[in-house]
Structures are given as structure tokens and as C-alpha cells.
Coordinates of C-alpha atoms and ligand atoms in Angstrom, one line a residue:
M1 CA 6.3 80.2 31.2
Q2 CA 8.2 82.9 29.3
V3 CA 11.1 84.5 31.2
I4 CA 13.0 87.5 29.7
V5 CA 16.4 88.4 31.1
L6 CA 17.8 91.8 30.4
G7 CA 21.6 92.0 30.1
A8 CA 24.0 89.2 29.4
G9 CA 26.7 89.9 31.9
L10 CA 27.4 87.2 34.5
A11 CA 24.3 88.1 36.5
G12 CA 22.0 87.8 33.5
L13 CA 23.7 84.7 32.3
A14 CA 23.4 83.0 35.6
A15 CA 19.8 84.0 36.0
A16 CA 19.0 82.7 32.5
V17 CA 20.7 79.4 33.2
R18 CA 18.8 79.0 36.5
A19 CA 15.4 79.9 35.0
A20 CA 16.0 77.5 32.1
R21 CA 17.0 74.7 34.5
E22 CA 13.7 75.3 36.3
G23 CA 11.9 74.7 33.0
A24 CA 11.2 78.2 31.8
A25 CA 11.4 79.3 28.2
V26 CA 14.2 81.9 28.4
V27 CA 15.2 84.8 26.1
L28 CA 18.3 86.8 27.1
L29 CA 18.5 90.2 25.6
E30 CA 21.9 92.0 25.3
S31 CA 22.6 95.4 23.7
E32 CA 26.2 94.6 22.9
A33 CA 27.6 92.3 20.2
H34 CA 28.8 89.8 22.8
V35 CA 27.9 88.2 26.0
G36 CA 29.8 88.7 29.3
G37 CA 29.2 92.4 30.0
M38 CA 32.4 93.4 32.0
V39 CA 33.6 89.8 31.8
R40 CA 34.6 89.8 28.2
S41 CA 37.9 89.1 26.5
E42 CA 38.7 90.7 23.2
Q43 CA 41.0 88.7 21.0
V44 CA 43.8 90.6 19.2
G45 CA 46.4 88.4 17.7
P46 CA 47.4 85.8 20.3
W47 CA 46.1 88.0 23.2
H48 CA 42.8 87.7 25.0
L49 CA 42.4 91.1 26.5
D50 CA 40.2 91.5 29.6
H51 CA 38.9 94.6 31.2
G52 CA 41.7 94.9 33.7
P53 CA 42.5 92.1 36.2
H54 CA 39.6 89.7 36.6
R55 CA 40.4 86.9 39.0
F56 CA 37.7 84.6 40.2
W57 CA 37.1 83.3 43.6
S58 CA 34.1 82.8 45.9
R59 CA 33.5 81.9 49.5
D60 CA 30.2 80.3 48.4
P61 CA 31.0 76.7 47.5
H62 CA 27.9 76.5 45.2
V63 CA 29.0 79.5 43.2
L64 CA 32.6 78.2 43.0
A65 CA 31.3 74.8 41.8
L66 CA 29.0 76.5 39.3
A67 CA 31.9 78.6 37.9
R68 CA 34.2 75.6 37.7
E69 CA 31.4 73.8 35.8
M70 CA 31.1 76.7 33.3
M71 CA 34.9 77.0 32.8
G72 CA 35.3 73.2 32.4
A73 CA 38.6 71.6 32.8
D74 CA 40.4 74.5 31.1
V75 CA 41.2 76.3 34.4
V76 CA 44.3 77.5 36.1
E77 CA 44.5 78.0 39.9
S78 CA 47.0 80.7 40.9
E79 CA 48.4 82.6 43.8
R80 CA 47.9 86.3 43.5
R81 CA 51.0 88.4 42.9
S82 CA 50.6 92.2 43.0
Q83 CA 52.6 95.3 43.9
I84 CA 52.0 99.0 44.8
L85 CA 54.3 101.6 43.3
L86 CA 54.4 104.5 45.7
M87 CA 57.0 107.2 46.4
G88 CA 59.4 105.6 44.0
Q89 CA 59.3 102.2 45.8
R90 CA 57.7 98.9 44.9
F91 CA 55.8 97.5 47.9
A92 CA 55.0 93.9 47.8
Y93 CA 51.3 93.1 48.2
P94 CA 50.0 91.8 50.5
L95 CA 52.2 94.2 52.3
Q96 CA 54.9 92.7 54.5
P97 CA 55.7 94.9 57.5
L98 CA 59.4 94.5 57.1
D99 CA 59.2 95.5 53.5
V100 CA 57.2 98.5 54.3
A101 CA 59.4 99.5 57.2
R102 CA 62.4 99.3 55.0
K103 CA 60.9 101.3 52.1
L104 CA 58.6 103.9 53.6
P105 CA 60.4 107.1 54.5
A106 CA 61.2 106.8 58.2
G107 CA 59.4 110.1 59.0
V108 CA 56.2 108.9 57.3
L109 CA 56.3 105.6 59.1
V110 CA 56.8 107.2 62.6
R111 CA 54.1 109.8 61.9
G112 CA 51.7 107.1 60.6
V113 CA 52.0 104.9 63.6
R114 CA 51.8 108.0 66.0
D115 CA 48.7 109.3 64.2
W116 CA 47.0 105.9 64.2
A117 CA 47.6 105.4 67.9
R118 CA 46.4 108.9 68.7
E119 CA 43.3 108.4 66.7
R120 CA 42.5 105.1 68.4
V121 CA 42.6 106.9 71.8
R122 CA 40.6 109.8 70.6
Q123 CA 37.9 107.6 69.2
R124 CA 37.6 105.7 72.4
L125 CA 37.0 109.0 74.3
H126 CA 34.9 110.9 71.7
P127 CA 33.8 108.5 68.9
D128 CA 33.1 110.3 65.6
S129 CA 30.3 109.0 63.3
D130 CA 31.1 107.6 59.9
T131 CA 29.8 110.4 57.9
D132 CA 31.9 109.9 54.7
F133 CA 34.9 108.0 53.3
E134 CA 37.4 110.4 54.6
A135 CA 36.0 110.4 58.2
W136 CA 35.7 106.6 58.1
T137 CA 39.3 106.0 57.1
V138 CA 40.9 108.8 59.3
K139 CA 39.0 107.4 62.2
R140 CA 40.4 103.9 61.7
F141 CA 43.9 104.6 60.3
G142 CA 44.9 108.1 61.3
R143 CA 45.5 111.2 59.1
T144 CA 49.0 110.3 57.8
L145 CA 48.1 106.9 56.5
Y146 CA 45.0 108.4 55.0
D147 CA 47.1 111.0 53.3
V148 CA 49.6 108.5 51.9
F149 CA 47.4 105.5 51.0
F150 CA 43.7 106.2 51.1
G151 CA 43.1 109.8 50.0
P152 CA 45.1 110.1 46.8
Y153 CA 44.1 106.7 45.3
T154 CA 40.5 107.1 46.1
E155 CA 40.2 110.7 44.8
K156 CA 42.1 109.6 41.6
A157 CA 39.9 106.6 41.0
W158 CA 36.6 108.3 41.8
G159 CA 37.4 111.8 40.5
A160 CA 35.7 113.2 43.6
P161 CA 36.8 114.5 47.1
C162 CA 36.7 111.7 49.7
N163 CA 34.3 113.7 51.9
T164 CA 31.7 113.4 49.1
I165 CA 32.0 109.6 48.9
S166 CA 29.8 107.4 51.2
A167 CA 31.4 105.6 54.1
D168 CA 29.6 102.5 52.8
W169 CA 32.2 102.2 50.1
A170 CA 35.0 102.1 52.7
A171 CA 33.0 99.7 54.9
Q172 CA 32.3 97.4 52.0
R173 CA 35.6 97.6 50.1
I174 CA 38.4 98.6 52.4
S175 CA 38.6 95.1 53.8
Q176 CA 38.8 93.9 50.3
S177 CA 40.9 96.4 48.3
G178 CA 44.5 95.6 48.0
L179 CA 46.0 98.9 48.9
Y180 CA 43.7 99.5 51.9
D181 CA 44.0 95.9 53.2
A182 CA 47.7 96.2 53.1
V183 CA 47.7 99.0 55.6
K184 CA 45.1 97.3 57.7
S185 CA 47.0 94.0 57.8
M186 CA 50.2 95.9 58.7
L187 CA 48.5 97.4 61.7
V188 CA 46.5 94.4 62.7
P189 CA 48.6 91.4 61.7
S190 CA 45.9 88.8 62.8
L191 CA 43.5 90.3 60.2
G192 CA 46.3 90.2 57.6
A193 CA 46.8 86.5 58.1
H194 CA 43.1 85.8 57.7
Q195 CA 42.9 88.0 54.6
R196 CA 45.8 86.4 52.9
S197 CA 44.5 82.9 53.5
L198 CA 41.3 83.7 51.6
A199 CA 42.4 86.3 49.1
A200 CA 45.5 84.7 47.7
R201 CA 44.1 82.0 45.5
F202 CA 42.1 82.5 42.4
L203 CA 40.8 80.7 39.3
Y204 CA 41.3 81.8 35.7
P205 CA 40.6 80.1 32.4
K206 CA 43.7 78.5 30.9
S207 CA 42.9 80.0 27.5
G208 CA 40.5 82.6 26.1
G209 CA 40.8 85.1 29.0
I210 CA 38.1 85.6 31.7
G211 CA 35.5 85.9 28.9
S212 CA 35.6 82.1 28.7
L213 CA 33.6 82.0 32.0
A214 CA 30.8 84.0 30.3
Q215 CA 31.1 81.9 27.2
G216 CA 30.7 78.7 29.3
F217 CA 27.4 80.1 30.7
A218 CA 26.2 81.0 27.2
R219 CA 27.0 77.5 25.9
H220 CA 25.1 76.0 28.8
L221 CA 22.1 78.2 28.2
H222 CA 22.0 77.1 24.6
Q223 CA 22.1 73.5 25.6
L224 CA 19.1 74.1 27.8
G225 CA 17.2 75.6 24.9
G226 CA 17.6 79.2 26.0
R227 CA 17.9 81.9 23.4
I228 CA 20.4 84.8 23.4
E229 CA 19.7 87.9 21.3
L230 CA 22.7 90.2 20.8
H231 CA 22.6 93.8 19.5
T232 CA 19.3 94.0 21.2
T233 CA 18.7 97.1 23.4
V234 CA 15.7 97.1 25.8
E235 CA 14.0 100.5 25.7
R236 CA 10.6 99.9 27.1
V237 CA 9.2 97.6 29.9
E238 CA 5.5 97.6 29.5
T239 CA 3.4 97.1 32.6
R240 CA -0.2 96.3 33.3
A241 CA -2.1 95.8 36.6
G242 CA 1.2 95.7 38.7
R243 CA 3.0 93.3 36.4
V244 CA 5.4 93.5 33.4
S245 CA 3.5 92.3 30.3
A246 CA 6.0 92.9 27.6
V247 CA 9.5 94.2 26.8
S248 CA 10.4 96.1 23.7
G249 CA 13.2 98.0 22.0
C250 CA 15.6 97.9 19.1
G251 CA 17.2 94.7 17.7
P252 CA 19.2 93.8 14.6
A253 CA 16.0 93.6 12.6
G254 CA 14.6 96.9 14.0
F255 CA 11.8 97.2 16.5
F256 CA 11.1 94.1 18.7
R257 CA 8.4 93.3 21.3
Y258 CA 8.2 90.2 23.5
E259 CA 5.3 89.4 25.8
C260 CA 6.4 87.6 28.9
D261 CA 5.4 86.1 32.3
A262 CA 8.4 87.4 34.2
V263 CA 11.5 89.6 33.8
I264 CA 14.9 89.5 35.5
S265 CA 16.7 92.7 34.8
T266 CA 20.5 93.2 35.2
I267 CA 20.8 96.4 33.2
P268 CA 21.7 99.6 35.1
L269 CA 19.0 100.6 37.6
P270 CA 18.5 104.1 36.1
R271 CA 17.9 102.6 32.6
L272 CA 15.4 100.1 33.9
A273 CA 13.5 102.8 35.9
Q274 CA 13.4 105.0 32.8
A275 CA 12.2 102.2 30.6
V276 CA 9.1 101.3 32.8
D277 CA 5.9 102.3 31.0
P278 CA 3.6 103.7 32.2
A279 CA 6.3 105.8 34.0
L280 CA 7.2 105.2 37.7
G281 CA 6.2 108.0 40.0
A282 CA 8.2 111.2 40.0
T283 CA 10.0 110.4 43.3
A284 CA 11.3 107.1 42.0
R285 CA 12.3 108.6 38.6
T286 CA 14.2 111.5 40.3
A287 CA 15.9 109.0 42.6
A288 CA 17.0 106.8 39.7
E289 CA 18.2 109.7 37.6
G290 CA 20.5 110.8 40.5
L291 CA 22.4 107.4 40.5
R292 CA 25.8 107.9 38.9
H293 CA 28.6 105.6 37.6
R294 CA 32.4 106.0 37.2
A295 CA 33.6 104.9 33.7
V296 CA 37.0 103.4 32.8
R297 CA 39.2 103.6 29.7
F298 CA 41.4 100.6 29.1
A299 CA 44.5 100.8 26.9
H300 CA 45.9 97.4 26.0
V301 CA 49.5 97.6 24.8
E302 CA 52.0 95.0 23.6
V303 CA 55.6 95.3 25.0
A304 CA 58.5 94.0 23.0
R305 CA 60.1 91.9 25.8
P306 CA 59.1 88.6 27.4
Q307 CA 57.8 90.0 30.7
V308 CA 57.4 93.4 32.4
S309 CA 57.0 92.1 35.9
P310 CA 56.0 88.8 37.5
N311 CA 52.9 90.5 39.0
H312 CA 49.3 89.9 38.0
W313 CA 48.7 93.6 38.5
I314 CA 50.3 96.7 39.9
Y315 CA 48.6 99.7 41.6
L316 CA 49.8 103.2 40.7
P317 CA 48.3 105.5 43.4
E318 CA 50.4 108.5 42.7
R319 CA 48.4 111.6 41.8
E320 CA 50.6 112.7 38.9
L321 CA 49.9 109.5 37.0
E322 CA 46.6 109.1 35.2
V323 CA 46.8 105.3 35.0
H324 CA 45.8 103.8 38.3
R325 CA 46.4 100.1 37.7
V326 CA 48.4 97.9 35.2
T327 CA 47.6 94.3 34.5
E328 CA 49.9 91.8 32.8
F329 CA 47.8 89.1 31.2
K330 CA 50.5 86.6 30.6
N331 CA 50.9 86.1 34.3
F332 CA 47.3 84.9 34.6
S333 CA 47.9 82.2 32.0
A334 CA 50.7 82.0 29.5
H335 CA 49.1 79.1 27.7
G336 CA 49.5 79.6 23.9
L337 CA 51.1 83.1 24.2
P338 CA 54.3 84.2 22.6
G339 CA 57.5 83.9 24.6
D340 CA 59.2 87.0 23.3
R341 CA 56.4 89.6 23.9
T342 CA 53.9 90.5 26.6
A343 CA 50.7 92.5 26.8
L344 CA 49.6 95.0 29.5
C345 CA 46.3 96.7 30.3
A346 CA 46.4 100.2 31.7
E347 CA 43.2 101.5 33.4
I348 CA 42.2 105.2 33.7
T349 CA 39.0 106.1 35.4
C350 CA 36.9 108.9 33.8
A351 CA 33.3 110.1 33.4
Q352 CA 31.3 109.0 30.4
G353 CA 31.6 111.8 27.8
D354 CA 34.5 113.6 29.4
E355 CA 37.8 114.5 27.7
L356 CA 39.4 111.1 28.6
W357 CA 36.4 109.1 27.5
N358 CA 36.5 110.8 24.1
L359 CA 40.3 110.9 23.7
N360 CA 41.3 109.2 20.4
D361 CA 43.4 106.1 20.6
A362 CA 46.7 107.7 19.5
H363 CA 46.5 110.3 22.3
L364 CA 45.4 107.7 24.9
H365 CA 48.3 105.5 23.9
A366 CA 50.8 108.4 24.3
R367 CA 49.5 109.3 27.7
V368 CA 49.5 105.7 28.9
E369 CA 53.0 105.1 27.7
R370 CA 54.2 108.3 29.4
D371 CA 52.8 107.0 32.7
L372 CA 54.2 103.5 32.2
V373 CA 57.6 105.1 31.6
R374 CA 57.4 107.4 34.6
A375 CA 56.4 104.4 36.7
G376 CA 59.6 102.6 35.5
L377 CA 57.7 99.8 33.9
V378 CA 58.7 100.3 30.2
Q379 CA 61.1 102.3 28.1
P380 CA 59.9 105.2 25.7
G381 CA 58.7 103.8 22.4
E382 CA 58.6 100.2 23.7
T383 CA 54.8 99.8 23.6
T384 CA 52.4 99.3 20.7
L385 CA 48.7 99.8 21.1
L386 CA 46.7 96.6 20.6
A387 CA 43.2 97.9 21.5
S388 CA 41.4 100.4 23.6
T389 CA 38.1 99.7 25.3
R390 CA 35.6 101.5 27.5
L391 CA 33.2 100.6 30.3
A392 CA 30.6 103.3 30.9
H393 CA 29.1 101.7 34.0
A394 CA 32.3 100.2 35.5
Y395 CA 31.8 101.4 39.0
P396 CA 28.5 102.3 40.7
F397 CA 29.2 105.6 42.3
Y398 CA 28.6 105.7 46.1
D399 CA 28.0 109.3 46.8
L400 CA 26.5 110.5 50.0
G401 CA 22.9 110.1 48.8
Y402 CA 23.2 106.9 46.7
K403 CA 21.7 104.5 49.3
A404 CA 18.4 106.3 49.7
R405 CA 18.1 106.7 45.9
V406 CA 18.7 103.0 45.4
E407 CA 16.1 102.1 48.0
T408 CA 13.5 104.5 46.6
T409 CA 14.0 103.2 43.1
L410 CA 13.9 99.5 44.1
K411 CA 10.9 100.0 46.2
A412 CA 8.9 101.4 43.3
L413 CA 10.1 98.6 41.0
K414 CA 9.1 96.0 43.5
A415 CA 5.5 97.0 43.1
L416 CA 5.8 95.1 39.8
T417 CA 5.4 91.6 41.1
N418 CA 7.0 89.6 38.2
L419 CA 10.1 91.8 37.9
R420 CA 13.4 91.4 39.7
S421 CA 16.3 93.8 39.3
T422 CA 19.6 92.3 40.2
G423 CA 23.4 92.1 39.6
R424 CA 26.0 94.8 39.9
Q425 CA 24.0 97.2 37.7
G426 CA 20.5 96.2 38.8
L427 CA 21.3 96.7 42.5
H428 CA 23.8 99.5 42.0
R429 CA 26.3 97.5 44.1
Y430 CA 30.1 97.5 43.9
N431 CA 30.5 93.7 43.8
N432 CA 32.6 90.8 42.4
M433 CA 32.0 88.3 39.7
D434 CA 30.9 85.6 42.1
H435 CA 28.4 88.0 43.7
S436 CA 26.8 88.8 40.3
I437 CA 26.5 85.1 39.6
A438 CA 24.9 84.5 43.0
M439 CA 22.6 87.4 42.5
G440 CA 21.3 86.2 39.2
W441 CA 21.1 82.7 40.5
H442 CA 19.0 83.6 43.5
A443 CA 16.9 86.1 41.6
A444 CA 15.8 83.4 39.2
K445 CA 14.9 81.0 42.0
G446 CA 11.3 80.0 42.0
L447 CA 10.5 82.5 39.2
A448 CA 9.6 79.8 36.7
R449 CA 6.9 78.5 39.1
L450 CA 5.9 82.0 40.0
S451 CA 6.1 80.8 43.6
P452 CA 4.5 83.4 46.0
S453 CA 7.0 82.3 48.6
A454 CA 10.0 82.8 46.4
P455 CA 12.8 84.4 48.5
V456 CA 12.9 87.7 46.5
A457 CA 15.2 89.4 48.9
Q458 CA 17.9 86.7 48.9
H459 CA 19.6 88.0 45.8
E460 CA 19.6 91.5 47.3
R461 CA 21.6 90.3 50.3
V462 CA 24.5 89.0 48.2
G463 CA 27.7 91.0 48.5
T464 CA 26.7 93.1 51.4
E465 CA 28.7 91.1 53.9
Q466 CA 32.3 92.0 54.7
V467 CA 34.5 89.7 52.8
W468 CA 38.3 89.5 52.4
F469 CA 38.5 89.6 48.7
G470 CA 39.8 92.3 46.3
Ligands
FAD1 C1 38.1 97.0 36.1 C2 37.4 96.0 36.8 C3 38.0 94.9 37.4 C4 37.3 93.9 38.1 N1 38.0 92.9 38.7 C5 37.3 91.9 39.3 C6 38.0 90.8 39.9 O1 39.3 90.7 39.8 N2 37.3 89.8 40.5 C7 35.9 89.8 40.5 O2 35.3 88.9 41.0 N3 35.2 90.9 40.0 C8 35.9 91.9 39.4 N4 35.2 93.0 38.8 C9 33.7 93.0 39.0 C10 33.0 92.2 37.9 O3 33.4 92.5 36.6 C11 31.5 92.5 38.0 O4 31.0 92.5 39.3 C12 30.6 91.6 37.2 O5 31.2 91.3 35.9 C13 29.3 92.3 36.9 O6 28.4 91.4 36.2 P1 26.9 91.9 36.0 O7 26.2 90.9 35.1 O8 26.2 92.2 37.3 O9 27.0 93.3 35.2 P2 27.5 93.7 33.7 O10 28.6 92.8 33.4 O11 27.7 95.2 33.7 O12 26.3 93.2 32.8 C14 25.2 94.1 32.5 C15 24.8 93.8 31.0 O13 23.7 94.6 30.6 C16 23.8 95.0 29.3 N5 22.8 96.1 29.1 C17 22.9 97.4 29.6 N6 21.8 98.1 29.2 C18 21.1 97.3 28.4 C19 19.8 97.4 27.7 N7 19.2 98.6 27.7 N8 19.4 96.4 26.9 C20 20.1 95.2 26.9 N9 21.2 95.0 27.6 C21 21.7 96.0 28.3 C22 25.3 95.4 29.3 O14 25.7 95.5 27.9 C23 25.9 94.3 30.0 O15 26.3 93.2 29.2 C24 35.9 94.0 38.2 C25 35.2 95.1 37.6 C26 35.9 96.0 36.9 C27 35.2 97.2 36.3

């Protein structure tokens, strides 16, 4: 039984390990020079630079145990520390009502509580429907808190007006996202207590950055006899009589073509839909082409002092700053790192191919340092650029029509009985690392035996529930 897995992020790695454990011959194809996808750590000097903050936790004990197995004994368990810099103040996160009451301008606080209470009454009498992100949040938090906390951060991160973003994003993520939870836990303290108990802890590799998690999966796959081919881009998924018969594309030695019994794809849904040959119907192709992503530029800088702050990361929601989050890696694990310097990662969202995406490193560094100075985190001239990285498919975009487009595309792909599309990219779902692992794991279940009763839909349900995790 030959199983081909497309994409070596956590979903693809987990799927490959599961299929190999079930006895399949597995080949994992990855277009980049490394495994891990988003979960990769680039080594520059003593630093292992992640794509922003990557903390691991799972409510699923099996996924947690699997991740621990892959990370080995080399793991640190920490309590999350983060802050929000807003209106010149540093708010502790998770927000503490007294801290907020002390730091938020009195007028804003009074208006916020008044609007929230007014909205609650209004919604009881004349409930609005959840048409989009703005409507969803105003309905639950009131206009003032939306204007302060939700609107600016969301528009900055997504580069789109909030009334063009699906309410699904709010429903799936507001309970999980630091900034938003903070407000919610302030207003409904019982929810805040629950959230804190689950979201505070996380696991992180003691050394090697979060990429060590992916490396652990890759090592395990090799031990099981699985093969990983890097620099190998899948371009064509050949189908015959309702099944995938072969996968082909471009590898280090040029053209490649592998015949197969089954395929698990974790590459972006639009890419998979485009690769199917003969082509999917026009409706499915149009739907897939309409799916969009938000990209991120990451600037990693070294700062010539022992520590910038004790936080794992800091949110910068202010509109006038391009950077929206800053991570300090040393605070995740200081093992083997120099005592006199620290390294930060600044994130700026953008669109693939736009001005920011193409900005050269020197200009990116200048703009990032300007923001870090304005935010009061560093002094001018205090940072040195270590590396800049990009993620083109960082965030699946939840615009108003995304759900129907995902469903149409997946429906057409499901007609191919030995193909499963899963993971963050394969389901176009804004999820966490543990979800991707679970998706890959479930998608590979029973595949090696080609069981007709294999629970195909199980992997699609992962990450749709409301979880307190950010
Ligand atoms: C900035 C940021 C911070 C995050 N923080 C956290 C956090 O704190 N905690 C948490 O749990 N999660 C976090 N996440 C989410 C987490 O990173 C993802 O959910 C997870 O890594 C996705 O894994 P995946 O395998 O599904 O997708 P990916 O990692 O995107 O893997 C897909 C792979 O497919 C490959 N590929 C694409 N096209 C082709 C092709 N044609 N041929 C071959 N290969 C191809 C890609 O190169 C990639 O390696 C964060 C995400 C981001 C962007």
C-alpha cells in the first residue's frame, strides 16, 4: 500500500507517521527545503527563530501525549505571560479588571460599560443576526469596546474592513484570541477564570525552538521507514475512475511522478484543486480560486541588552504601528542562549506580492525598529536584523463567502475516494498546532487498509469547537 502525503507541516507529518504505523509505505513530499511548514525554527547564531509565538497545548490528551513523545524529554512547561500595549499603557494579559480600570481612560471605561449594557438589552428585545465580524462583536461587546479593542486590531491584521470578514472568525477565535478574551473575561469573570485555567500553560522545546516538534515527527517517520522528499513541489494530481492514480511535479532531480494507492494532502486547498487532472468542474475551480490567505512578514532582530520584557509576546493593536505582535524567544526557553543579548520577532501582516511582502530587508528592519521605538520597547539604533522570513499562507482568509467556497471545493474533491485534504491549509481553517496534528492523524486513520468504513469526516471536525486557547 503506497501512501503519498503532500506537505510536511505538522498535519502532513502526523498523517505520514500514522499511515506508516498502520503499515503503509509512505512518501512525504515537501516543496520547501525543510520540514515543519509554519512550525520551523531558523538557526542564526545562538538563536532558534520561530514564526512568531508558537506555544503548544491541547485539550486532547492523545494529541498532547503524541506531541510530548515527539519532543522527547527536552521540553519546558511554562505559564503564559503576555501584554497589550494600547493608548500608551501596558495592560497585563489575561486582563485583570483592576489593572484595566486603573489604566483605561475613565471616559472610555464608562462608555464601554454603558454601551455593552445597552446592547445587551437591545439584543434581548430585537436580536440582530450575526452577519459579519463587526455585527458579531458589537452585538456582544457594544460599540465602544469594539472601537477600542476589536475593530482596529482586526482591520490591521486582516487588511480589510470588519464588515467584510465572516462572523465565523469571531465565533471561532474571539474566545481564543488574547485581546478579545481579555475583554470578555473582564465583562464575564466566570468565563475568564475558565479561560485562564486552560490557556495559561504551554509546552515548548527546551532547545531548538518550536521546529524541534516537527523534527521529532520527521525522525519518527524515518524510523518507521517513511521517506521525506524536500524541494519537491507537487503540481499534478492524476486521477482515473474516481481515484488518484499518481502525483507528479518538480523535485531536486527535475520531473518526478509517483503512482500511489492513496493521497493525504495538506497543501493549500486552492493549489490542490488546481492540481487535479483531469480538471475539477468549473464550479469547484471557481470556488477554490476565490479562497484567499493573509500573509505575514517576520523580522527577527537582536537587541543589545539581556531582556526587553518578561513577556512571551506583546500585542500592538494601535493603527499607526505596522507591527502587530512582538515575541521574545528567550522567555520561551533561555537554554543555551547568551545572557547579555536578546532576540525579538516582529510580525507584520500583508498580502503576498504587495509592497510589504516585497520590501527589502534593510527597509523592513528600519520600519520595524521605528515601531518598536514608538512602542517604547527599544531605543533607536539598538536592534540588529538577524533574519527576515515570510509566510504566504499564514492565515486562511474568512471573508463573507469563504465557507460556501470551501464546501464546494471539498465536495468535488471527495468524489476522489482515495484522497483526503486536511490540515490548516487543506481545510482552509484557522487552527492551532494541536488541531493540525489531530487532523493529519485522523485523516490517515484506516487509510492503509482502505477501510470503507474509515471515518473520513472525523478529521474535518477538528478545531471547529469553541476552545479557550489562543
Ligand atoms: C504567526 C503564527 C503564530 C501561531 N501561533 C500558534 C501558537 O501559539 N499555538 C498553536 O498551536 N498554533 C499556532 N499557530 C498555528 C500553527 O502554526 C498552524 O496551525 C500549524 O502549524 C499548521 O500546520 P499544517 O501542517 O496544517 O500547515 P502548514 O504548516 O502550512 O504545512 C503545509 C505544508 O505544505 C507545503 N506545501 C505547500 N504547497 C506544496 C506543494 N505544491 N507541494 C509540496 N508541498 C507543498 C508547505 O511548504 C508546508 O510545509 C500560529 C500560526 C501563525 C501563522
